[in-house]
Protein backbone atom coordinates (compact mmCIF):
# COMPACT_ATOMS: atom_id res chain seq x y z
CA UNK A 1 0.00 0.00 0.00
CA UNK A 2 2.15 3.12 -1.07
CA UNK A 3 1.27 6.57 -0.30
CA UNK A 4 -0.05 6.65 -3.51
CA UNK A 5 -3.21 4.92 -4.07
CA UNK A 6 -3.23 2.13 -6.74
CA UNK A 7 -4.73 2.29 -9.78
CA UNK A 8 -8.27 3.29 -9.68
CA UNK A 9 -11.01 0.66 -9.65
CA UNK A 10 -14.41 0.59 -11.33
CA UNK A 11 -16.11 1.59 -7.71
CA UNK A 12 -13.48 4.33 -7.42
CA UNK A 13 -14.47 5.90 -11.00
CA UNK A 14 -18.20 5.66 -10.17
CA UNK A 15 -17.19 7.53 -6.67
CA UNK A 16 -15.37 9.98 -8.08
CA UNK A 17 -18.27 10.56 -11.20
CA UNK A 18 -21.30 10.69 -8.84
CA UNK A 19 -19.27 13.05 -6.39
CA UNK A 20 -18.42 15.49 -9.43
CA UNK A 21 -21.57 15.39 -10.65
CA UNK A 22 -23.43 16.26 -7.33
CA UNK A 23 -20.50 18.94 -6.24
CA UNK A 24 -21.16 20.75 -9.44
CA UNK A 25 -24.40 21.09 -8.48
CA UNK A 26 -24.27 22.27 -4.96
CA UNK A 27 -21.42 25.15 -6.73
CA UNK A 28 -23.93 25.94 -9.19
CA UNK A 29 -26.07 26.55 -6.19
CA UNK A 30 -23.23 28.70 -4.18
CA UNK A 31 -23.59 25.74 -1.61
CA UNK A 32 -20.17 25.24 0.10
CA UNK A 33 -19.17 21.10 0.42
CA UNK A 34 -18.03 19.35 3.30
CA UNK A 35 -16.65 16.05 3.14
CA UNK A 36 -17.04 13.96 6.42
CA UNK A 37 -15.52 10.85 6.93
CA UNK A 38 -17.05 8.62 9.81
CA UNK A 39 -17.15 5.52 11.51
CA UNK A 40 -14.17 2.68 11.84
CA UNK A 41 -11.86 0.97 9.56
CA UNK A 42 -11.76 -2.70 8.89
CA UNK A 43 -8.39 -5.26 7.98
CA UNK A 44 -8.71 -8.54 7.19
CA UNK A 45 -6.17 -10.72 8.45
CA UNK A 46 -6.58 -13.33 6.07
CA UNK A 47 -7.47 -13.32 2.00
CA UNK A 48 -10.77 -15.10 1.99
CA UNK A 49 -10.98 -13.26 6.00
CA UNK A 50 -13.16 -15.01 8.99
CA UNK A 51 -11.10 -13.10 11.01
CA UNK A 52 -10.10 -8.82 11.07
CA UNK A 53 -8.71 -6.21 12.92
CA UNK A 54 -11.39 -3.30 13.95
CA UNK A 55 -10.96 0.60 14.68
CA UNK A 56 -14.13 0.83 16.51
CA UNK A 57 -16.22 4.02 16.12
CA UNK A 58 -19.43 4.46 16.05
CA UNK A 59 -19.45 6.93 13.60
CA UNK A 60 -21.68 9.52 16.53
CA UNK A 61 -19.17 12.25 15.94
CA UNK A 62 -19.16 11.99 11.96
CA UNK A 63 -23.31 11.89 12.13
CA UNK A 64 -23.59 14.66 14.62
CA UNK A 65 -21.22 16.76 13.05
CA UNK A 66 -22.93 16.17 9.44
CA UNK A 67 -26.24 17.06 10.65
CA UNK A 68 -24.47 20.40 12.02
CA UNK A 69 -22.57 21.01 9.43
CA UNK A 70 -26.11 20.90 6.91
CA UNK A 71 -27.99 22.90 9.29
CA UNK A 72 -25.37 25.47 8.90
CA UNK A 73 -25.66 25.60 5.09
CA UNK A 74 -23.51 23.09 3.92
CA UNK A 75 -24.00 20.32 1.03
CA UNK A 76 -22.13 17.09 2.81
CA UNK A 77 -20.59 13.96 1.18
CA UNK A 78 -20.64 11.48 4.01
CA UNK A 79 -18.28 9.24 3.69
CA UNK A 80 -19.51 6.36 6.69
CA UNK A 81 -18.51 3.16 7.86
CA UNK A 82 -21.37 0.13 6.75
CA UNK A 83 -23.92 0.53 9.64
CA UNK A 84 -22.42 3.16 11.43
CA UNK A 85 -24.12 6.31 12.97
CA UNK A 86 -26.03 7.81 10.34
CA UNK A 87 -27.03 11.21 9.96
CA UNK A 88 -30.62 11.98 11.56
CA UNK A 89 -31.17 8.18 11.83
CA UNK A 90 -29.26 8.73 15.56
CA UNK A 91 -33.20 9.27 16.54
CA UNK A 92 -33.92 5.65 16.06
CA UNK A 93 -32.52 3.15 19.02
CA UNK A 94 -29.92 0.41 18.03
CA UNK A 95 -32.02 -2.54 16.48
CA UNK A 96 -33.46 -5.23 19.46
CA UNK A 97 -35.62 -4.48 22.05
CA UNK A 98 -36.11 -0.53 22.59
CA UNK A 99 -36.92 -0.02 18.62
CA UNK A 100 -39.35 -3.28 18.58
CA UNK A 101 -41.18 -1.71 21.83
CA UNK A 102 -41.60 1.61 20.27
CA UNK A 103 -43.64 0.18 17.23
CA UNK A 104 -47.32 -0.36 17.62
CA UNK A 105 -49.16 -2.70 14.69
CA UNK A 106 -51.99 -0.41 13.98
CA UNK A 107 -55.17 -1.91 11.62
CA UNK A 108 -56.21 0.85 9.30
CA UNK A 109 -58.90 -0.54 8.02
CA UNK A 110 -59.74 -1.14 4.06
CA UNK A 111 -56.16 0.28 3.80
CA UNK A 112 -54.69 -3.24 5.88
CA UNK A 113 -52.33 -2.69 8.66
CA UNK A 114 -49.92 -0.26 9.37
CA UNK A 115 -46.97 0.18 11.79
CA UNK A 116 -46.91 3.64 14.05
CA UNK A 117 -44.43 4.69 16.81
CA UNK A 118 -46.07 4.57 20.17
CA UNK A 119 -47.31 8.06 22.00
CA UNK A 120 -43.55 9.59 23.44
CA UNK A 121 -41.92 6.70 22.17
CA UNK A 122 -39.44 8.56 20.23
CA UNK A 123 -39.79 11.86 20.79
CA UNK A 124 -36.62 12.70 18.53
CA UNK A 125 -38.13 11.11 15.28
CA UNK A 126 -40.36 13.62 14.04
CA UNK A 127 -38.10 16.68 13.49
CA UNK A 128 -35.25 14.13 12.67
CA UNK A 129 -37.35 12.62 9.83
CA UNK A 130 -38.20 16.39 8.75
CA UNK A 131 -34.62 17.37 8.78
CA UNK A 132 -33.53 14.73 6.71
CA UNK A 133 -36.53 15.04 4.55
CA UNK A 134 -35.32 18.76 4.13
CA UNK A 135 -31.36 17.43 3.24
CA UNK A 136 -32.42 15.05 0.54
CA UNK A 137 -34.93 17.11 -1.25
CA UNK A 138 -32.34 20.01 -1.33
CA UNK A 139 -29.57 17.13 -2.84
CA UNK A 140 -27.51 17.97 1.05
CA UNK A 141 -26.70 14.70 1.56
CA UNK A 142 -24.65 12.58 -0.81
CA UNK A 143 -23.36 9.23 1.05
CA UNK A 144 -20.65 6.72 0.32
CA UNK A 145 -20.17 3.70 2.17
CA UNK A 146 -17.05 1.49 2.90
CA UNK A 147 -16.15 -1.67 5.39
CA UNK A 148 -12.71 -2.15 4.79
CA UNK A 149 -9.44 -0.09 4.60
CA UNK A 150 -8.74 -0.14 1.36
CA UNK A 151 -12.28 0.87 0.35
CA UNK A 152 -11.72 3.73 2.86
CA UNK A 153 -8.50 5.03 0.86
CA UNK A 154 -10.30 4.57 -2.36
CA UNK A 155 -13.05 6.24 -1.94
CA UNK A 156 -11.04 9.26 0.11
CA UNK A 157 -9.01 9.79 -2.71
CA UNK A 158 -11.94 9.32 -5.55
CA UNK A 159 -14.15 12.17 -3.38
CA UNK A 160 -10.86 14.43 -2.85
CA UNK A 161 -10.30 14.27 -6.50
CA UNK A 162 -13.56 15.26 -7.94
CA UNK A 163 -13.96 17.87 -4.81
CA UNK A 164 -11.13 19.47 -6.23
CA UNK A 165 -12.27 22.09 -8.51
CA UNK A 166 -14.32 23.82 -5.79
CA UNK A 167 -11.38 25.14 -3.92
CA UNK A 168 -11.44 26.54 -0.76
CA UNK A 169 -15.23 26.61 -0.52
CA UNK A 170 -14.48 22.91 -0.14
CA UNK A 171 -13.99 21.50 3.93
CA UNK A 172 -12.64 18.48 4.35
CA UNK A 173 -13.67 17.23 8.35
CA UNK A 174 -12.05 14.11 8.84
CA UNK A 175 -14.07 11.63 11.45
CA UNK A 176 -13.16 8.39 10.42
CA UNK A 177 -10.78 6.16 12.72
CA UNK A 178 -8.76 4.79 10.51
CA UNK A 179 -6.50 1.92 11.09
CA UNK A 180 -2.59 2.05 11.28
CA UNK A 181 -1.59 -0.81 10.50
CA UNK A 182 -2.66 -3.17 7.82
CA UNK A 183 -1.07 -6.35 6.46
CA UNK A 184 0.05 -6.44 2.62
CA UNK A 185 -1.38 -9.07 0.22
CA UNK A 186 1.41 -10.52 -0.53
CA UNK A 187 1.90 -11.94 3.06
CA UNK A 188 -1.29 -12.74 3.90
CA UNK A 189 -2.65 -16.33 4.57
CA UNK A 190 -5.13 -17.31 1.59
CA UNK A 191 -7.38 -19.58 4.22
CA UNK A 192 -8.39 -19.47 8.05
CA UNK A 193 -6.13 -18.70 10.49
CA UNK A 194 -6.51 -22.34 12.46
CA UNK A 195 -5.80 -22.36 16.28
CA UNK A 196 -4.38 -25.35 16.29
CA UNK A 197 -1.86 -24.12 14.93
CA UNK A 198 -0.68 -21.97 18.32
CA UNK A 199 -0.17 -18.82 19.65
CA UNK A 200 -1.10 -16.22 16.77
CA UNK A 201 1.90 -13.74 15.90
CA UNK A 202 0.92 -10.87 13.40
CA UNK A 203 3.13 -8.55 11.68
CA UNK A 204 1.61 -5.78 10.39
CA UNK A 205 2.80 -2.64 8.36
CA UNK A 206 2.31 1.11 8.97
CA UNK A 207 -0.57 2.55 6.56
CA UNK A 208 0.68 5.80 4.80
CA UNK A 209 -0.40 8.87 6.24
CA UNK A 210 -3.61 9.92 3.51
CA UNK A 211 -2.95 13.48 4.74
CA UNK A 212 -0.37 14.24 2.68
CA UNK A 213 -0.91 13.42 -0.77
CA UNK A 214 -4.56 14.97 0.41
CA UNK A 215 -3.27 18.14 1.10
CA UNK A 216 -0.49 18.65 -1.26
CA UNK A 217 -2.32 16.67 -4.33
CA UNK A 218 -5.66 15.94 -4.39
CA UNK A 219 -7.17 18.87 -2.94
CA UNK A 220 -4.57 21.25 -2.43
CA UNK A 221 -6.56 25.01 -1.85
CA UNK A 222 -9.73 22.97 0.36
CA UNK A 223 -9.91 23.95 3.99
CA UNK A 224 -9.04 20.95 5.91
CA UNK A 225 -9.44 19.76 9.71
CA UNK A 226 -8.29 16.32 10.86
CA UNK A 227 -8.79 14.62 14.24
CA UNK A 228 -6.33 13.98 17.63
CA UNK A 229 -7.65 11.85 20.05
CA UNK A 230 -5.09 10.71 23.01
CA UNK A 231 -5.67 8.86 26.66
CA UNK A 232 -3.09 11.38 28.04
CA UNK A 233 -4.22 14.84 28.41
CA UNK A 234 -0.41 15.87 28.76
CA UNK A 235 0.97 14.89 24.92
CA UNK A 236 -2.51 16.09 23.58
CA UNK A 237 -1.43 19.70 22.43
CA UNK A 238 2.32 18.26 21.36
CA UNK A 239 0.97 15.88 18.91
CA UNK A 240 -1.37 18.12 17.35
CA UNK A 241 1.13 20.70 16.92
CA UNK A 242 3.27 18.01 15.40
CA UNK A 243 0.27 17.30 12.45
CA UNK A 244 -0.27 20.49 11.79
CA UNK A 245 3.50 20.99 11.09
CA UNK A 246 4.00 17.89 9.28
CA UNK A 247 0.90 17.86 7.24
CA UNK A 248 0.75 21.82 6.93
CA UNK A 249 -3.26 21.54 6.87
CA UNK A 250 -5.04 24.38 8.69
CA UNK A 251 -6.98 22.71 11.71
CA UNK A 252 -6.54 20.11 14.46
CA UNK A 253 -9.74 18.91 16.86
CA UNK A 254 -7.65 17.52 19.85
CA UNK A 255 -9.83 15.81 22.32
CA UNK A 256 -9.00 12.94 25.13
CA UNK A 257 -10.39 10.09 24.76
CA UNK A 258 -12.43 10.00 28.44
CA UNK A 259 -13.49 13.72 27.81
CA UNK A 260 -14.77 13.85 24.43
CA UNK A 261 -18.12 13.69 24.66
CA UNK A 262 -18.03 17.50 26.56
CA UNK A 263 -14.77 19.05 25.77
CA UNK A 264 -11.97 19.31 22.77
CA UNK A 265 -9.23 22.18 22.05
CA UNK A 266 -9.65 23.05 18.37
CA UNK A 267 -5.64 23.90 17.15
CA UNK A 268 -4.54 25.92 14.55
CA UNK A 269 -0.83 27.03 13.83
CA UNK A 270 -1.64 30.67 15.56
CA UNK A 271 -4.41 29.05 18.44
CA UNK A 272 -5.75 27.18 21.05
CA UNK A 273 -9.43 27.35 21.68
CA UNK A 274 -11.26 25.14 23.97
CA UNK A 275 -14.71 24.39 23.48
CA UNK A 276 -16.96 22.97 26.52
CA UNK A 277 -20.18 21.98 27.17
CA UNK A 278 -21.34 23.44 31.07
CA UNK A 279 -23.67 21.25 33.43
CA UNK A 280 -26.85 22.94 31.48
CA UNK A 281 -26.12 22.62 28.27
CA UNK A 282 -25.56 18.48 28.67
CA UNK A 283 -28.66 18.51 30.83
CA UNK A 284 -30.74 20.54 28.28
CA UNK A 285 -28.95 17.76 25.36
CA UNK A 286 -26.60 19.55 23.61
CA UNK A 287 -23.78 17.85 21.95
CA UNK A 288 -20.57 18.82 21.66
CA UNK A 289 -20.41 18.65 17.94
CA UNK A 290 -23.03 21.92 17.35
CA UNK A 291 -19.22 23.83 19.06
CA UNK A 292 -17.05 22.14 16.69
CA UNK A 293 -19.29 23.15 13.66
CA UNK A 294 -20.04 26.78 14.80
CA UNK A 295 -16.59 27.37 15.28
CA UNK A 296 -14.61 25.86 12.37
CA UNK A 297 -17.68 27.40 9.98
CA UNK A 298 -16.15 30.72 11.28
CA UNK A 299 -12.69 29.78 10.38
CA UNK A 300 -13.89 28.17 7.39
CA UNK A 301 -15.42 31.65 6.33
CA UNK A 302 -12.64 33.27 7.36
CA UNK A 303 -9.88 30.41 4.68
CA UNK A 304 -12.31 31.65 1.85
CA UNK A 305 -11.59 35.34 2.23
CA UNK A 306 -7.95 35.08 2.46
């Protein structure tokens, strides 16, 4: 896996053509783009895989932040881990129990039966539903979908590509965990990994760093923010000082991993601001993610007029 990409795949061409073709659109419109990547990677471990190694997310921050980001008058690609959060649909509980006792069969008559949600059952729904409603009749919302690392970098660099042309009205907010290490085709096992065979010993390679052919090829004048998270508070500021210098991209959302839910430092090469929730606003349900947006559409205002 190089830092370059391999050659493009069928998928990756129909990616990058259906992205074009919609971001013309929303320019046509003087809609700015955002492309948010969201949700976990996926590596197999074996060719024909039973068995992989996960960057769990579940995608909350990516859907949050693209529901913002639209409210605010964005058009977003969402580029989302398979059945991860999805925009809006975070008004719907996981599948089991809670969704199956918030449905009610309901006989309507000559019209057969229907399903409705019960009275307070999902209070959330309704201006969900509306919202999204809103998004897709407006053409918003355009989402891709990907499992697997390599469909990840694929699809990245297809929707980087064809966002191109829109310049620095173009945001780039990237979400997505993605893993950092990966094993090359070439050395992996074609079958099942068996357990009788003992203890299992992996070595893996470092995946290249997308952030720099982003920034310096594919889509070289877009306004671009990438993601920190650490477990210790006291390297958090140090390591997103050292992406924004290696990377030279203009934003860093640094957050720690038991605090992220409430609090982040959003780091630029001149700045440091924190952004909190208080006691009120988590009572009251805001999330953290309506900050973020406010703030970097500011500083996304501001790139453009440079």
């Amino acid at each position: 896996m190089a830092a370059e990409a391999p050659a493009e795949t069928p998928s990756e061409v129909e990616a990058a053509r259906r992205v074009r073709v919609w971001a013309a659109a929303q320019q046509a419109r003087g809609r700015r783009v955002a492309l948010v990547t969201s949700g976990g990677t996926q590596v197999p471990l074996e060719a024909r895989a039973v068995r992989f190694l996960e960057n769990f997310s579940s995608g909350r921050r990516g859907a949050a932040s693209a529901e913002r980001l639209v409210r605010a008058g964005y058009s977003v690609c969402f580029l989302h881990r398979a059945r991860s959060a999805f925009p809006w649909a975070r008004a719907l509980p996981p599948h089991g129990p809670a969704l199956l006792d918030a449905l009610r069969v309901h006989d309507d008559g000559d019209r057969g039966r229907g399903v409705h949600v019960a009275v307070g059952a999902l209070p959330g729904l309704v201006p969900a539903l509306q919202a999204y409603r809103r998004a897709r009749e407006e053409d918003a919302l355009l989402a891709l979908e990907f499992t697997s690392l390599a469909e990840y970098l694929a699809l990245l660099r297809a929707a980087s590509r064809a966002l191109a042309p829109l310049g620095s009205s173009a945001m780039f907010y990237l979400a997505a965990a993605v893993s950092d290490f990966y094993i090359p085709a070439s050395e992996m096992p074609e079958h099942k990994i068996q357990s009788t065979d003992g203890p299992l010993q992996i070595t893996m390679k470092m995946v290249p760093k997308m952030l720099s052919p982003l920034v310096k090829e594919w889509a070289p004048e877009a306004f671009v923010i990438s993601f920190k998270l650490e477990t210790n508070p006291s390297i958090l500021i140090d390591k997103a000082r050292q992406a924004l210098e290696k990377y030279r991209h203009q934003v860093v959302v640094a957050n720690v991993l038991d605090s992220r839910r409430t609090s982040v430092i959003v780091v630029t090469r001149d700045l440091e601001t924190r952004l909190s929730l208080s006691d009120d606003e988590v009572a009251g349900g805001m999330e953290i993610e309506e900050k973020i947006v406010n703030h970097l559409e500011l500083q996304h205002r501001a790139f453009m007029e440079k």
